[in-house]
Amino acid sequence: MPTFQLADLLRPHILTLTPYSSARDEYTGKEGVFLDANENPYGPALQGSSTFSSSFNRYPDPYQAAIKEKLAPIKGVRPTQIFLGNGSDEPIDLLVRATCRPGTDSILIVPPTYGMYEVSAAVNDVSLIRVPLTPDFQLDTRTVLDAIEPTTKIIWLCSPNNPSGNQLDSEAIRAVIEGAVHSLVVVDEAYIDFASDPSWTAQLDRYPNLVVLQTFSKAWGLAALRLGMCFASEELIRVLNKIKPPYNISAPTQELALKALDHVERKDEMVQQILTERTALAEHLQGMQMVQQVYPSDANFLLVRFDNPKEVFNYLIEHQVIVRDRSKVQLCAGCLRISVGTPTENSILLSWLQQFQDSGRWTVDAGLITH
Ligand SMILES: *Cc1c(COP(=O)(O)O)cnc(C)c1O
């Protein structure tokens, strides 16, 4: 059984790179006369009182120690297994840059899936291997493992998957992690709070090639903060810390994230409301004549297959209800992706859908009459 060696996966120059050393790296004390970072000693150019306690004239903690201390027990990991990024987009890009040689290496994705893996590969001139999910959006494990090339550095799995909403079968994920011994296997768990299976973070100590991504953008309701979490081996986290921009998480973001972590129960309460609404919305949609299928969801959205997706989409737009058209995406023909809203938002959505169905612009037998 070959063993995973991170050093074999990293681009050689990343191994030997000397990182930028910030003023906050060289002196980590909190008290003193700080004349080391060319900051403005008087304070921020702001007027009036602030709801923040940070001194905005000072650079923020480059390693976000306070957040990691609070987050680690919540996630059941050690602080040293956590990297925080400017959204999940930052660790996605850093993982590609740390491992993939432009023009030479590849990543593997399982479409339909989240678009950023492909974009990050394109930006970095890294080639893409696509192994589609099965029609019920599950992993074709054998084909995934067979498609891996010696230059394939990362396999991206998204579970619960965007846009399909389902979790990937955990034994299939395990087979990929165990079979892809010379690649990183990233499990993007942006929607894990809405899911029934547990997080893969519990398996980090067992699998050195496993990376788990989560985010504050969905269940925590903090999309505007731009804060993504990456959990991995301490060895890989050290590499990400070495190549990240020094002050990648702003002081307001750090401060607000710390406050949110004191209110896990508020997050859990909102998740429960969304799950209740998800069930109700799915039932209503499934009962509509023009809906062919509501796919099972472990996320905060539903993938819904319509007879007439384009017309439904446009009609909703006309009435200022905006959903995501996924009908051009592989395996998603006819599908719109609908985020679960508040009870009011969901009933607005449903009543416009009902109006459209009742409008006579639509009949079951004839399909769409007017375009
Ligand atoms: C929304 C989403 C994210 C979150 O991205 P952020 O940059 O953290 O806002 C990550 N992965 C998937 C699959 C998503 O749908």
Short mmCIF file of C-alpha atoms and ligand atoms in Angstrom, two decimals:
data_model
loop_
_atom_site.label_atom_id
_atom_site.label_comp_id
_atom_site.label_asym_id
_atom_site.label_seq_id
_atom_site.Cartn_x
_atom_site.Cartn_y
_atom_site.Cartn_z
CA MET A 1 0.00 0.00 0.00
CA PRO A 2 1.67 3.24 -1.13
CA THR A 3 1.65 6.03 1.41
CA PHE A 4 0.76 9.66 0.89
CA GLN A 5 3.63 12.13 1.06
CA LEU A 6 2.62 15.78 0.95
CA ALA A 7 6.12 16.77 -0.15
CA ASP A 8 5.66 14.72 -3.37
CA LEU A 9 2.52 16.67 -4.18
CA LEU A 10 3.71 20.21 -3.59
CA ARG A 11 5.34 22.27 -6.31
CA PRO A 12 9.09 22.11 -5.55
CA HIS A 13 9.50 25.88 -5.18
CA ILE A 14 6.67 25.99 -2.63
CA LEU A 15 8.61 23.57 -0.43
CA THR A 16 11.65 25.83 -0.36
CA LEU A 17 9.90 29.21 -0.50
CA THR A 18 10.71 31.79 2.16
CA PRO A 19 7.42 33.42 3.16
CA TYR A 20 6.87 37.13 3.71
CA SER A 21 7.55 37.93 7.33
CA SER A 22 5.15 40.54 8.63
CA ALA A 23 5.70 42.90 11.54
CA ARG A 24 3.08 40.88 13.42
CA ASP A 25 5.08 37.69 12.79
CA GLU A 26 8.26 39.12 14.24
CA TYR A 27 6.74 40.54 17.42
CA THR A 28 3.59 38.89 18.74
CA GLY A 29 3.21 40.71 22.08
CA LYS A 30 0.07 42.79 22.63
CA GLU A 31 1.47 45.60 24.79
CA GLY A 32 4.07 48.17 23.82
CA VAL A 33 4.87 51.18 21.70
CA PHE A 34 4.23 49.88 18.19
CA LEU A 35 6.50 51.58 15.70
CA ASP A 36 7.13 48.53 13.54
CA ALA A 37 4.38 48.42 10.90
CA ASN A 38 4.13 51.97 9.57
CA GLU A 39 0.57 52.28 10.85
CA ASN A 40 -1.15 55.57 11.67
CA PRO A 41 -0.76 56.04 15.46
CA TYR A 42 -3.75 58.41 15.83
CA GLY A 43 -6.50 56.06 14.72
CA PRO A 44 -8.80 55.50 11.77
CA ALA A 45 -10.14 58.29 9.57
CA LEU A 46 -13.66 57.64 10.81
CA GLN A 47 -16.09 59.86 12.66
CA GLY A 48 -18.39 58.96 15.52
CA SER A 49 -18.57 55.87 17.65
CA SER A 50 -18.04 52.43 16.20
CA THR A 51 -19.77 49.23 17.20
CA PHE A 52 -16.41 47.51 16.75
CA SER A 53 -13.76 47.25 19.43
CA SER A 54 -10.84 46.69 17.01
CA SER A 55 -8.24 49.40 16.56
CA PHE A 56 -8.67 49.74 12.82
CA ASN A 57 -5.41 51.62 12.47
CA ARG A 58 -3.56 48.43 13.48
CA TYR A 59 -3.04 45.41 11.22
CA PRO A 60 -5.16 42.39 12.19
CA ASP A 61 -3.87 39.08 13.57
CA PRO A 62 -2.40 37.32 10.49
CA TYR A 63 -3.27 33.86 11.88
CA GLN A 64 -6.66 34.66 13.51
CA ALA A 65 -5.68 32.84 16.71
CA ALA A 66 -8.78 33.88 18.68
CA ILE A 67 -11.18 32.54 16.04
CA LYS A 68 -9.30 29.26 15.69
CA GLU A 69 -9.31 28.76 19.49
CA LYS A 70 -13.07 29.15 19.58
CA LEU A 71 -13.77 27.27 16.35
CA ALA A 72 -11.60 24.21 17.07
CA PRO A 73 -13.75 22.70 19.86
CA ILE A 74 -16.94 23.44 17.90
CA LYS A 75 -15.56 21.52 14.92
CA GLY A 76 -13.74 18.83 16.91
CA VAL A 77 -10.33 19.65 15.44
CA ARG A 78 -7.12 21.24 16.72
CA PRO A 79 -6.52 24.96 16.00
CA THR A 80 -3.44 23.92 14.01
CA GLN A 81 -5.68 21.97 11.61
CA ILE A 82 -7.56 25.15 10.62
CA PHE A 83 -6.84 27.63 7.85
CA LEU A 84 -9.14 30.63 7.39
CA GLY A 85 -9.51 32.29 4.02
CA ASN A 86 -11.15 35.25 2.34
CA GLY A 87 -14.18 33.10 1.51
CA SER A 88 -13.74 29.46 0.50
CA ASP A 89 -12.48 30.83 -2.79
CA GLU A 90 -9.13 31.64 -1.20
CA PRO A 91 -8.26 28.12 0.04
CA ILE A 92 -9.58 26.71 -3.26
CA ASP A 93 -7.09 28.86 -5.15
CA LEU A 94 -4.24 28.36 -2.67
CA LEU A 95 -4.62 24.57 -2.82
CA VAL A 96 -4.31 24.69 -6.61
CA ARG A 97 -1.34 27.04 -6.49
CA ALA A 98 0.46 24.99 -3.83
CA THR A 99 0.23 21.73 -5.75
CA CYS A 100 -0.36 22.26 -9.47
CA ARG A 101 2.39 23.21 -11.90
CA PRO A 102 0.84 25.45 -14.59
CA GLY A 103 0.76 23.78 -17.98
CA THR A 104 1.62 20.39 -16.50
CA ASP A 105 -0.64 19.25 -13.68
CA SER A 106 -4.36 18.55 -13.49
CA ILE A 107 -7.30 18.51 -11.12
CA LEU A 108 -10.33 16.22 -11.27
CA ILE A 109 -13.93 17.39 -10.85
CA VAL A 110 -17.23 15.48 -10.84
CA PRO A 111 -19.80 17.62 -12.68
CA PRO A 112 -22.34 18.97 -12.16
CA THR A 113 -20.58 20.71 -9.29
CA TYR A 114 -19.50 24.07 -7.89
CA GLY A 115 -17.93 26.28 -10.55
CA MET A 116 -14.94 27.68 -8.65
CA TYR A 117 -12.79 24.53 -8.91
CA GLU A 118 -12.81 24.82 -12.68
CA VAL A 119 -12.25 28.59 -12.64
CA SER A 120 -9.30 28.25 -10.30
CA ALA A 121 -7.80 25.58 -12.56
CA ALA A 122 -8.26 27.85 -15.58
CA VAL A 123 -6.72 30.86 -13.86
CA ASN A 124 -3.68 28.77 -12.95
CA ASP A 125 -3.37 27.08 -16.38
CA VAL A 126 -4.08 23.71 -14.82
CA SER A 127 -5.91 21.11 -16.88
CA LEU A 128 -9.23 19.62 -15.94
CA ILE A 129 -10.35 16.00 -15.82
CA ARG A 130 -14.13 15.64 -15.72
CA VAL A 131 -15.83 12.49 -14.47
CA PRO A 132 -19.58 13.15 -14.40
CA LEU A 133 -21.70 12.06 -11.47
CA THR A 134 -24.28 9.34 -12.17
CA PRO A 135 -27.83 10.52 -13.13
CA ASP A 136 -28.79 10.39 -9.45
CA PHE A 137 -25.78 12.62 -8.72
CA GLN A 138 -23.59 10.01 -7.04
CA LEU A 139 -19.91 9.23 -7.51
CA ASP A 140 -18.89 6.72 -10.13
CA THR A 141 -16.01 5.66 -7.90
CA ARG A 142 -14.33 3.21 -10.28
CA THR A 143 -14.28 5.72 -13.15
CA VAL A 144 -13.00 8.48 -10.86
CA LEU A 145 -10.11 6.34 -9.64
CA ASP A 146 -9.31 5.14 -13.17
CA ALA A 147 -9.27 8.71 -14.50
CA ILE A 148 -6.58 9.88 -12.06
CA GLU A 149 -3.27 10.56 -13.79
CA PRO A 150 0.15 10.85 -12.17
CA THR A 151 -0.16 14.62 -12.59
CA THR A 152 -3.60 14.82 -10.92
CA LYS A 153 -2.99 16.76 -7.73
CA ILE A 154 -6.49 17.44 -6.43
CA ILE A 155 -9.83 15.66 -6.58
CA TRP A 156 -12.73 17.99 -5.76
CA LEU A 157 -15.84 16.49 -4.20
CA CYS A 158 -18.72 18.64 -3.06
CA SER A 159 -21.05 17.11 -0.46
CA PRO A 160 -23.81 18.17 -0.13
CA ASN A 161 -23.30 18.93 -3.79
CA ASN A 162 -24.09 22.24 -5.45
CA PRO A 163 -26.28 22.34 -7.62
CA SER A 164 -27.87 18.92 -6.99
CA GLY A 165 -28.28 19.33 -3.21
CA ASN A 166 -27.57 15.72 -2.23
CA GLN A 167 -24.77 14.29 -0.15
CA LEU A 168 -22.40 11.95 -1.92
CA ASP A 169 -22.48 8.43 -0.54
CA SER A 170 -19.95 8.35 2.30
CA GLU A 171 -18.53 4.95 1.38
CA ALA A 172 -17.91 6.23 -2.15
CA ILE A 173 -16.12 9.29 -0.77
CA ARG A 174 -14.05 7.01 1.45
CA ALA A 175 -13.14 4.82 -1.53
CA VAL A 176 -11.87 7.88 -3.40
CA ILE A 177 -9.87 9.12 -0.39
CA GLU A 178 -8.33 5.68 0.12
CA GLY A 179 -7.79 5.04 -3.58
CA ALA A 180 -6.32 8.40 -4.55
CA VAL A 181 -3.20 8.07 -2.43
CA HIS A 182 -1.12 10.50 -4.48
CA SER A 183 -3.68 13.31 -4.63
CA LEU A 184 -5.43 15.59 -2.21
CA VAL A 185 -9.12 14.81 -1.90
CA VAL A 186 -11.03 17.97 -1.03
CA VAL A 187 -14.54 17.54 0.35
CA ASP A 188 -16.36 20.88 0.07
CA GLU A 189 -18.91 20.94 2.88
CA ALA A 190 -20.34 24.43 2.37
CA TYR A 191 -23.81 23.02 3.14
CA ILE A 192 -22.87 20.52 5.88
CA ASP A 193 -25.05 22.21 8.53
CA PHE A 194 -28.16 21.29 6.53
CA ALA A 195 -27.10 17.67 6.01
CA SER A 196 -27.77 14.41 7.81
CA ASP A 197 -24.35 12.72 7.44
CA PRO A 198 -21.54 13.91 9.74
CA SER A 199 -18.65 16.08 8.58
CA TRP A 200 -15.46 14.53 7.25
CA THR A 201 -13.47 16.66 9.71
CA ALA A 202 -13.66 13.68 12.11
CA GLN A 203 -11.52 11.67 9.63
CA LEU A 204 -8.66 14.17 9.24
CA ASP A 205 -6.25 12.36 11.53
CA ARG A 206 -6.85 9.14 9.64
CA TYR A 207 -6.36 10.50 6.10
CA PRO A 208 -3.42 12.86 5.47
CA ASN A 209 -4.65 13.49 1.89
CA LEU A 210 -8.08 14.71 3.09
CA VAL A 211 -9.01 18.40 3.05
CA VAL A 212 -12.42 19.68 4.22
CA LEU A 213 -13.84 23.08 3.26
CA GLN A 214 -16.63 24.83 5.12
CA THR A 215 -17.83 28.43 5.12
CA PHE A 216 -19.50 31.13 7.18
CA SER A 217 -21.47 32.14 4.06
CA LYS A 218 -24.45 29.79 4.30
CA ALA A 219 -25.72 28.41 7.65
CA TRP A 220 -23.99 31.16 9.65
CA GLY A 221 -25.58 33.88 7.54
CA LEU A 222 -22.32 35.77 7.08
CA ALA A 223 -21.75 35.70 3.32
CA ALA A 224 -20.72 39.37 3.27
CA LEU A 225 -17.87 38.79 5.72
CA ARG A 226 -16.05 36.52 3.26
CA LEU A 227 -14.79 33.86 5.66
CA GLY A 228 -14.05 30.32 4.57
CA MET A 229 -12.70 27.44 6.65
CA CYS A 230 -10.23 24.85 5.48
CA PHE A 231 -9.45 21.84 7.68
CA ALA A 232 -6.48 19.61 6.87
CA SER A 233 -3.30 18.03 8.22
CA GLU A 234 -1.08 20.37 10.22
CA GLU A 235 1.57 19.93 7.55
CA LEU A 236 -0.73 21.20 4.79
CA ILE A 237 -2.08 24.04 6.96
CA ARG A 238 1.51 25.21 7.47
CA VAL A 239 1.97 25.34 3.69
CA LEU A 240 -1.24 27.36 3.20
CA ASN A 241 -0.14 29.78 5.92
CA LYS A 242 3.18 30.18 4.16
CA ILE A 243 1.69 31.16 0.79
CA LYS A 244 -1.36 33.21 1.81
CA PRO A 245 -1.39 37.00 1.71
CA PRO A 246 -0.22 37.99 5.22
CA TYR A 247 -3.34 39.79 6.44
CA ASN A 248 -5.98 37.88 4.51
CA ILE A 249 -8.80 38.22 7.07
CA SER A 250 -9.78 41.78 7.98
CA ALA A 251 -10.25 42.93 11.58
CA PRO A 252 -14.03 43.54 11.21
CA THR A 253 -14.44 40.04 9.79
CA GLN A 254 -12.43 38.53 12.64
CA GLU A 255 -14.35 40.45 15.24
CA LEU A 256 -17.78 39.58 13.84
CA ALA A 257 -16.90 35.92 13.32
CA LEU A 258 -15.78 35.69 16.96
CA LYS A 259 -19.12 37.12 18.06
CA ALA A 260 -21.05 34.70 15.85
CA LEU A 261 -19.14 31.76 17.35
CA ASP A 262 -20.65 32.73 20.70
CA HIS A 263 -24.08 32.13 19.17
CA VAL A 264 -23.93 28.64 17.72
CA GLU A 265 -27.47 28.17 19.03
CA ARG A 266 -28.73 31.02 16.80
CA LYS A 267 -27.13 29.37 13.77
CA ASP A 268 -28.67 26.02 14.74
CA GLU A 269 -32.09 27.63 15.18
CA MET A 270 -31.95 29.20 11.71
CA VAL A 271 -30.84 25.87 10.24
CA GLN A 272 -33.86 24.19 11.85
CA GLN A 273 -36.19 26.81 10.37
CA ILE A 274 -34.65 26.35 6.95
CA LEU A 275 -34.99 22.56 7.20
CA THR A 276 -38.67 22.88 8.14
CA GLU A 277 -39.24 25.25 5.23
CA ARG A 278 -37.27 23.00 2.88
CA THR A 279 -39.64 20.11 3.60
CA ALA A 280 -42.74 22.25 3.13
CA LEU A 281 -41.44 23.87 -0.05
CA ALA A 282 -40.45 20.51 -1.54
CA GLU A 283 -43.93 19.11 -0.86
CA HIS A 284 -45.68 22.10 -2.43
CA LEU A 285 -43.46 22.05 -5.48
CA GLN A 286 -43.84 18.30 -5.93
CA GLY A 287 -47.60 18.78 -5.98
CA MET A 288 -47.50 21.16 -8.96
CA GLN A 289 -48.40 19.83 -12.38
CA MET A 290 -45.57 21.55 -14.22
CA VAL A 291 -42.97 20.18 -11.80
CA GLN A 292 -41.45 16.92 -12.96
CA GLN A 293 -39.18 16.28 -10.04
CA VAL A 294 -37.93 17.81 -6.81
CA TYR A 295 -34.56 16.24 -6.05
CA PRO A 296 -33.84 15.19 -2.47
CA SER A 297 -31.83 17.90 -0.70
CA ASP A 298 -29.33 17.90 2.12
CA ALA A 299 -28.69 21.59 1.56
CA ASN A 300 -30.55 24.93 1.88
CA PHE A 301 -31.79 24.80 -1.70
CA LEU A 302 -33.79 22.53 -3.97
CA LEU A 303 -33.00 21.41 -7.48
CA VAL A 304 -36.34 21.27 -9.29
CA ARG A 305 -37.01 19.86 -12.75
CA PHE A 306 -39.76 21.64 -14.70
CA ASP A 307 -41.39 20.87 -18.03
CA ASN A 308 -40.79 24.47 -19.02
CA PRO A 309 -37.80 25.84 -17.05
CA LYS A 310 -36.99 28.83 -19.22
CA GLU A 311 -40.55 30.14 -19.16
CA VAL A 312 -40.88 29.61 -15.42
CA PHE A 313 -37.57 31.35 -14.85
CA ASN A 314 -38.54 34.37 -16.96
CA TYR A 315 -42.01 34.61 -15.43
CA LEU A 316 -40.48 34.63 -11.94
CA ILE A 317 -37.98 37.31 -12.97
CA GLU A 318 -40.85 39.45 -14.31
CA HIS A 319 -42.30 39.27 -10.81
CA GLN A 320 -38.98 39.92 -9.11
CA VAL A 321 -38.50 36.42 -7.81
CA ILE A 322 -34.98 35.37 -8.70
CA VAL A 323 -33.94 31.72 -8.82
CA ARG A 324 -30.93 30.12 -10.51
CA ASP A 325 -31.30 28.65 -13.98
CA ARG A 326 -29.26 25.43 -14.05
CA SER A 327 -31.00 23.97 -17.10
CA LYS A 328 -27.86 24.22 -19.27
CA VAL A 329 -25.73 22.35 -16.71
CA GLN A 330 -24.72 18.73 -17.29
CA LEU A 331 -27.37 16.28 -15.94
CA CYS A 332 -29.56 19.23 -14.92
CA ALA A 333 -31.68 19.69 -18.07
CA GLY A 334 -34.95 21.38 -17.13
CA CYS A 335 -33.72 22.34 -13.69
CA LEU A 336 -33.92 25.49 -11.64
CA ARG A 337 -32.10 25.79 -8.34
CA ILE A 338 -34.21 27.43 -5.68
CA SER A 339 -32.81 28.61 -2.33
CA VAL A 340 -35.09 27.99 0.64
CA GLY A 341 -36.27 31.38 1.87
CA THR A 342 -38.36 32.58 4.79
CA PRO A 343 -41.99 31.39 4.99
CA THR A 344 -43.05 34.69 3.38
CA GLU A 345 -40.53 34.44 0.57
CA ASN A 346 -41.43 30.83 -0.11
CA SER A 347 -45.12 31.60 -0.29
CA ILE A 348 -44.46 34.46 -2.70
CA LEU A 349 -42.50 32.03 -4.88
CA LEU A 350 -45.24 29.40 -4.70
CA SER A 351 -48.05 31.80 -5.45
CA TRP A 352 -46.33 33.13 -8.60
CA LEU A 353 -45.63 29.57 -9.71
CA GLN A 354 -49.29 28.72 -9.14
CA GLN A 355 -50.40 31.82 -11.07
CA PHE A 356 -48.18 30.87 -13.96
CA GLN A 357 -49.53 27.34 -13.97
CA ASP A 358 -53.11 28.61 -13.81
CA SER A 359 -52.56 31.36 -16.37
CA GLY A 360 -53.51 29.26 -19.34
CA ARG A 361 -50.03 29.81 -20.73
CA TRP A 362 -49.54 26.28 -19.56
CA THR A 363 -51.50 23.03 -19.81
CA VAL A 364 -50.44 19.56 -18.85
CA ASP A 365 -51.24 17.82 -22.11
CA ALA A 366 -50.15 20.39 -24.61
CA GLY A 367 -47.14 21.65 -22.74
CA LEU A 368 -46.44 25.31 -23.12
CA ILE A 369 -48.93 27.10 -25.35
CA THR A 370 -47.44 30.56 -25.60
CA HIS A 371 -43.75 31.37 -25.52
C1 LIG B 1 -21.53 28.85 -1.46
C2 LIG B 1 -20.46 27.84 -1.65
C3 LIG B 1 -19.18 28.02 -1.10
C4 LIG B 1 -18.89 29.24 -0.28
O1 LIG B 1 -18.02 30.07 -0.84
P1 LIG B 1 -17.51 31.34 0.01
O2 LIG B 1 -16.40 31.83 -0.85
O3 LIG B 1 -17.03 30.80 1.33
O4 LIG B 1 -18.65 32.27 0.16
C5 LIG B 1 -18.24 27.05 -1.27
N1 LIG B 1 -18.52 25.91 -1.92
C6 LIG B 1 -19.73 25.69 -2.44
C7 LIG B 1 -20.01 24.42 -3.11
C8 LIG B 1 -20.72 26.65 -2.34
O5 LIG B 1 -21.93 26.42 -2.89
#
